[in-house]
Coordinates of C-alpha atoms and ligand atoms in Angstrom, one line a residue:
M1 CA 40.4 -28.3 55.7
L2 CA 40.9 -25.7 58.1
K3 CA 40.1 -22.2 56.6
G4 CA 40.4 -18.6 58.0
R5 CA 38.0 -15.8 57.2
I6 CA 40.3 -13.0 56.4
H7 CA 39.5 -9.4 55.9
S8 CA 42.8 -8.0 54.6
L9 CA 46.5 -8.2 55.1
E10 CA 49.4 -6.0 55.1
T11 CA 53.0 -7.1 54.4
F12 CA 54.8 -4.1 56.0
G13 CA 53.2 -3.2 59.5
T14 CA 55.1 -1.3 61.8
V15 CA 52.6 -0.4 64.6
D16 CA 51.3 -3.8 65.5
G17 CA 54.1 -5.2 67.5
P18 CA 58.0 -5.0 67.5
G19 CA 59.9 -4.6 64.5
I20 CA 58.4 -5.0 60.8
R21 CA 55.5 -7.3 60.8
F22 CA 53.2 -9.1 58.4
V23 CA 49.6 -8.2 59.7
L24 CA 46.8 -10.6 59.3
F25 CA 43.4 -8.9 59.8
M26 CA 40.7 -11.4 60.7
Q27 CA 37.0 -10.9 59.8
G28 CA 34.4 -10.8 62.5
C29 CA 34.1 -9.0 65.7
L30 CA 31.3 -9.0 68.5
L31 CA 32.0 -5.5 69.8
K32 CA 30.6 -2.5 68.1
C33 CA 33.2 0.4 69.3
Q34 CA 31.9 3.7 68.5
Y35 CA 35.5 4.8 67.0
C36 CA 36.1 1.5 65.2
H37 CA 37.9 2.3 61.8
N38 CA 37.3 -1.0 60.6
P39 CA 33.4 -1.5 61.0
D40 CA 33.4 -3.5 57.7
T41 CA 35.3 -6.6 59.7
W42 CA 32.3 -7.0 62.2
S43 CA 30.2 -9.3 60.0
L44 CA 31.0 -12.8 60.8
T45 CA 30.2 -13.9 57.0
D46 CA 32.0 -11.3 54.9
G47 CA 35.7 -11.5 54.3
K48 CA 37.6 -14.0 52.1
E49 CA 38.1 -17.6 53.3
M50 CA 41.7 -18.7 52.9
T51 CA 43.7 -22.1 53.8
L52 CA 46.6 -21.9 56.0
E53 CA 49.0 -22.6 53.0
E54 CA 47.4 -19.7 51.1
V55 CA 48.2 -17.4 54.3
L56 CA 51.8 -18.8 54.6
A57 CA 52.6 -18.1 50.8
E58 CA 51.6 -14.5 51.5
I59 CA 54.2 -14.3 54.4
E60 CA 57.0 -16.2 52.8
P61 CA 58.3 -13.7 50.3
Y62 CA 58.8 -11.1 53.1
L63 CA 60.6 -13.2 55.7
N64 CA 63.8 -11.4 55.5
Y65 CA 62.2 -8.1 56.6
Y66 CA 60.5 -9.7 59.5
R67 CA 63.5 -11.4 60.8
T68 CA 66.2 -8.8 60.3
S69 CA 64.0 -6.1 62.1
G70 CA 63.0 -8.1 65.0
G71 CA 59.5 -8.4 63.7
G72 CA 57.2 -11.3 62.9
L73 CA 53.5 -12.2 62.5
T74 CA 50.6 -10.1 64.2
V75 CA 47.1 -11.4 63.8
S76 CA 44.6 -8.7 64.3
G77 CA 41.0 -8.0 63.4
G78 CA 38.1 -7.8 63.6
E79 CA 38.8 -10.1 66.6
A80 CA 41.4 -12.7 66.1
T81 CA 40.4 -15.1 68.9
L82 CA 36.9 -15.7 67.3
Q83 CA 38.9 -17.8 65.0
A84 CA 41.2 -19.2 67.6
P85 CA 41.8 -22.8 65.9
F86 CA 42.9 -21.3 62.7
V87 CA 45.2 -18.7 64.4
T88 CA 46.7 -21.4 66.6
E89 CA 47.5 -23.4 63.6
L90 CA 49.0 -20.5 61.7
F91 CA 51.1 -19.4 64.7
R92 CA 52.3 -23.0 65.2
E93 CA 53.3 -23.5 61.7
V94 CA 55.2 -20.0 61.3
K95 CA 57.2 -21.1 64.5
K96 CA 57.8 -24.4 63.2
R97 CA 58.9 -23.3 59.6
W98 CA 60.5 -19.9 60.2
N99 CA 60.6 -19.5 64.0
L100 CA 58.7 -16.3 63.6
H101 CA 57.7 -14.1 66.5
T102 CA 54.0 -14.1 67.1
T103 CA 51.6 -11.4 68.4
L104 CA 48.1 -11.6 69.0
D105 CA 46.3 -8.3 68.9
T106 CA 42.9 -8.8 70.7
N107 CA 40.1 -7.0 72.4
G108 CA 40.1 -9.4 75.2
Y109 CA 36.5 -10.3 74.6
N110 CA 37.2 -14.1 75.6
E111 CA 38.5 -16.4 78.3
G112 CA 42.2 -17.4 78.7
P113 CA 41.5 -21.0 79.6
K114 CA 39.2 -21.3 76.5
I115 CA 42.0 -20.1 74.2
I116 CA 45.0 -21.6 76.1
E117 CA 46.2 -23.5 72.9
L118 CA 46.4 -20.3 71.0
L119 CA 48.1 -18.4 73.9
D120 CA 50.7 -21.1 74.2
V121 CA 52.0 -20.3 70.7
T122 CA 51.6 -16.6 71.1
D123 CA 55.0 -14.6 72.1
L124 CA 53.0 -11.4 72.9
V125 CA 49.5 -10.3 73.4
M126 CA 48.5 -6.9 72.5
L127 CA 45.3 -6.2 74.6
D128 CA 43.1 -3.3 74.0
L129 CA 41.5 -2.0 77.0
K130 CA 38.5 0.3 75.9
H131 CA 37.2 1.6 79.2
I132 CA 37.7 0.9 82.8
D133 CA 34.0 2.1 83.6
N134 CA 31.7 -0.7 83.0
E135 CA 28.7 1.5 82.2
K136 CA 30.8 3.7 79.8
H137 CA 32.3 0.6 78.2
I138 CA 29.0 -0.7 77.4
K139 CA 27.9 2.4 75.9
L140 CA 31.2 2.7 73.8
T141 CA 31.4 -1.0 72.6
S142 CA 28.1 -2.3 73.3
K143 CA 29.5 -5.0 75.8
P144 CA 30.5 -5.1 79.4
N145 CA 34.1 -4.9 80.2
D146 CA 34.2 -8.0 82.8
R147 CA 35.7 -10.3 80.1
M148 CA 38.4 -7.8 79.1
L149 CA 39.5 -7.2 82.6
N150 CA 39.5 -10.8 83.6
M151 CA 41.6 -11.5 80.5
A152 CA 44.1 -9.0 81.6
K153 CA 44.3 -10.5 85.0
W154 CA 44.6 -14.0 83.8
L155 CA 47.3 -13.3 81.4
S156 CA 49.0 -11.4 84.3
K157 CA 48.5 -14.2 86.7
E158 CA 50.0 -16.6 83.9
G159 CA 53.0 -14.3 83.4
R160 CA 52.3 -13.9 79.6
S161 CA 53.9 -11.0 77.8
M162 CA 51.3 -8.3 77.3
W163 CA 51.2 -4.7 76.0
I164 CA 48.1 -2.6 76.8
R165 CA 46.7 -0.3 74.4
Y166 CA 43.9 2.5 75.2
V167 CA 42.3 4.7 72.6
L168 CA 42.0 8.3 74.1
V169 CA 38.8 10.1 72.9
P170 CA 38.1 13.4 74.2
G171 CA 35.0 13.5 76.2
L172 CA 34.4 9.8 76.0
T173 CA 37.6 8.0 77.6
D174 CA 39.6 10.9 79.1
D175 CA 37.8 11.7 82.5
E176 CA 40.2 12.1 85.2
Q177 CA 38.8 9.5 87.8
D178 CA 38.6 7.0 85.1
L179 CA 42.2 7.3 84.0
L180 CA 43.4 7.2 87.6
N181 CA 41.4 4.0 88.0
L182 CA 42.7 2.8 84.8
G183 CA 46.1 3.2 86.1
R184 CA 45.6 1.5 89.3
F185 CA 44.0 -1.5 87.3
I186 CA 47.3 -1.7 85.4
G187 CA 49.5 -1.2 88.4
E188 CA 48.0 -4.3 89.8
L189 CA 49.1 -6.4 87.0
N190 CA 52.5 -8.2 86.1
A191 CA 53.9 -8.7 82.7
V192 CA 52.8 -5.6 81.1
E193 CA 55.7 -4.8 79.1
K194 CA 54.4 -1.6 77.4
F195 CA 51.3 0.6 77.8
E196 CA 50.3 2.8 74.9
I197 CA 47.8 5.6 74.3
L198 CA 46.3 5.8 70.9
P199 CA 44.9 9.1 70.3
Y200 CA 41.5 8.9 68.6
H201 CA 41.3 9.9 65.0
Q202 CA 38.5 9.9 62.3
M203 CA 40.1 8.1 59.6
G204 CA 37.6 5.5 59.5
I205 CA 34.6 7.7 58.9
Y206 CA 34.5 6.9 55.4
K207 CA 34.0 3.3 56.1
W208 CA 30.9 3.9 58.1
Q209 CA 29.6 6.3 55.2
E210 CA 30.3 3.4 52.6
L211 CA 28.3 0.9 54.9
G212 CA 25.6 3.7 54.9
W213 CA 25.8 4.1 58.7
S214 CA 25.8 7.2 60.6
Y215 CA 29.2 7.9 62.5
P216 CA 28.6 7.9 66.1
L217 CA 31.4 10.4 66.9
E218 CA 30.7 13.0 64.3
G219 CA 32.4 16.2 65.4
V220 CA 34.4 14.7 68.1
P221 CA 38.1 15.9 67.7
S222 CA 41.4 14.2 68.0
P223 CA 43.1 14.8 71.4
T224 CA 45.8 17.2 71.6
E225 CA 49.4 16.3 72.5
A226 CA 48.9 18.0 75.8
E227 CA 45.8 16.0 76.4
V228 CA 47.6 12.9 75.6
Q229 CA 50.4 13.8 78.0
R230 CA 48.0 14.5 80.7
A231 CA 46.4 11.1 80.1
Y232 CA 49.6 9.4 80.4
E233 CA 50.4 11.2 83.6
L234 CA 47.1 10.3 85.4
I235 CA 47.4 6.7 84.3
E236 CA 51.0 6.9 85.6
E237 CA 49.6 8.4 88.8
G238 CA 47.1 5.7 89.3
R239 CA 49.7 3.0 88.5
K240 CA 52.2 4.4 91.3
Q241 CA 49.3 4.3 93.7
A242 CA 48.6 0.8 93.1
V243 CA 52.2 -0.3 93.2
S244 CA 52.7 1.4 96.4
A245 CA 49.6 -0.1 98.0
I246 CA 50.8 -3.5 97.1
S247 CA 54.3 -3.1 98.4
Ligands
LIG309 S1 37.3 -4.5 68.9 FE1 38.2 -3.4 67.3 S2 37.3 -4.4 65.3 FE2 36.0 -4.7 67.1 S3 34.5 -2.9 67.1 FE3 36.4 -2.5 68.5 S4 37.8 -1.2 67.4 FE4 36.2 -2.4 65.8

């Protein structure tokens, strides 16, 4: 029987896609983001195994909230595409039974054609771009950014609905030229319905401490509102440059 390895679930999510959502956090991630607030999702063997029916039974009592708010089901992580067969079946089933909206929250460390069945039952992809500069991406996440950028281009070419999210960390992801370049990259994509900056916060520190790991961003502050605004402006400037270069 197909089972998923689940880290945790949330019945009333309001920040992981449109409306009120059931959010399923899958266990397992191949990245090691320095700002990760769920490092306990990284292990591929921890978490709890659940069947499809067990997950569906958790969703069912709250269906009314999801339907009336324009919400649905979001599968996040960890990295959800590492368990693509399970998530595909789950999305297929919630659509068949309840016609629920489905959102895939992913770091993009995969290849579109390899997870096409999953994407075919996904209404919205929330793609996290971690860094536009490859060297800095490797330092920040332990992996190069080519797969993530290719995933964004592939989703764009295929015309799949996409939101892009970017974590702004002072001193790490806020360089002026990088933000302009990120904007240019986004400006060359179609189908980006929304772009969001997520200001870095330190709320996940305690999990690193619980795991006995030293926190790599010790002492790094959250960005101020003005810094977030500046980042939006630089990205928008880059986006406009790309759009005018195309047209
Ligand atoms: S992709 Fe997400 S879960 Fe994985 S390390 Fe980065 S922030 Fe953590």
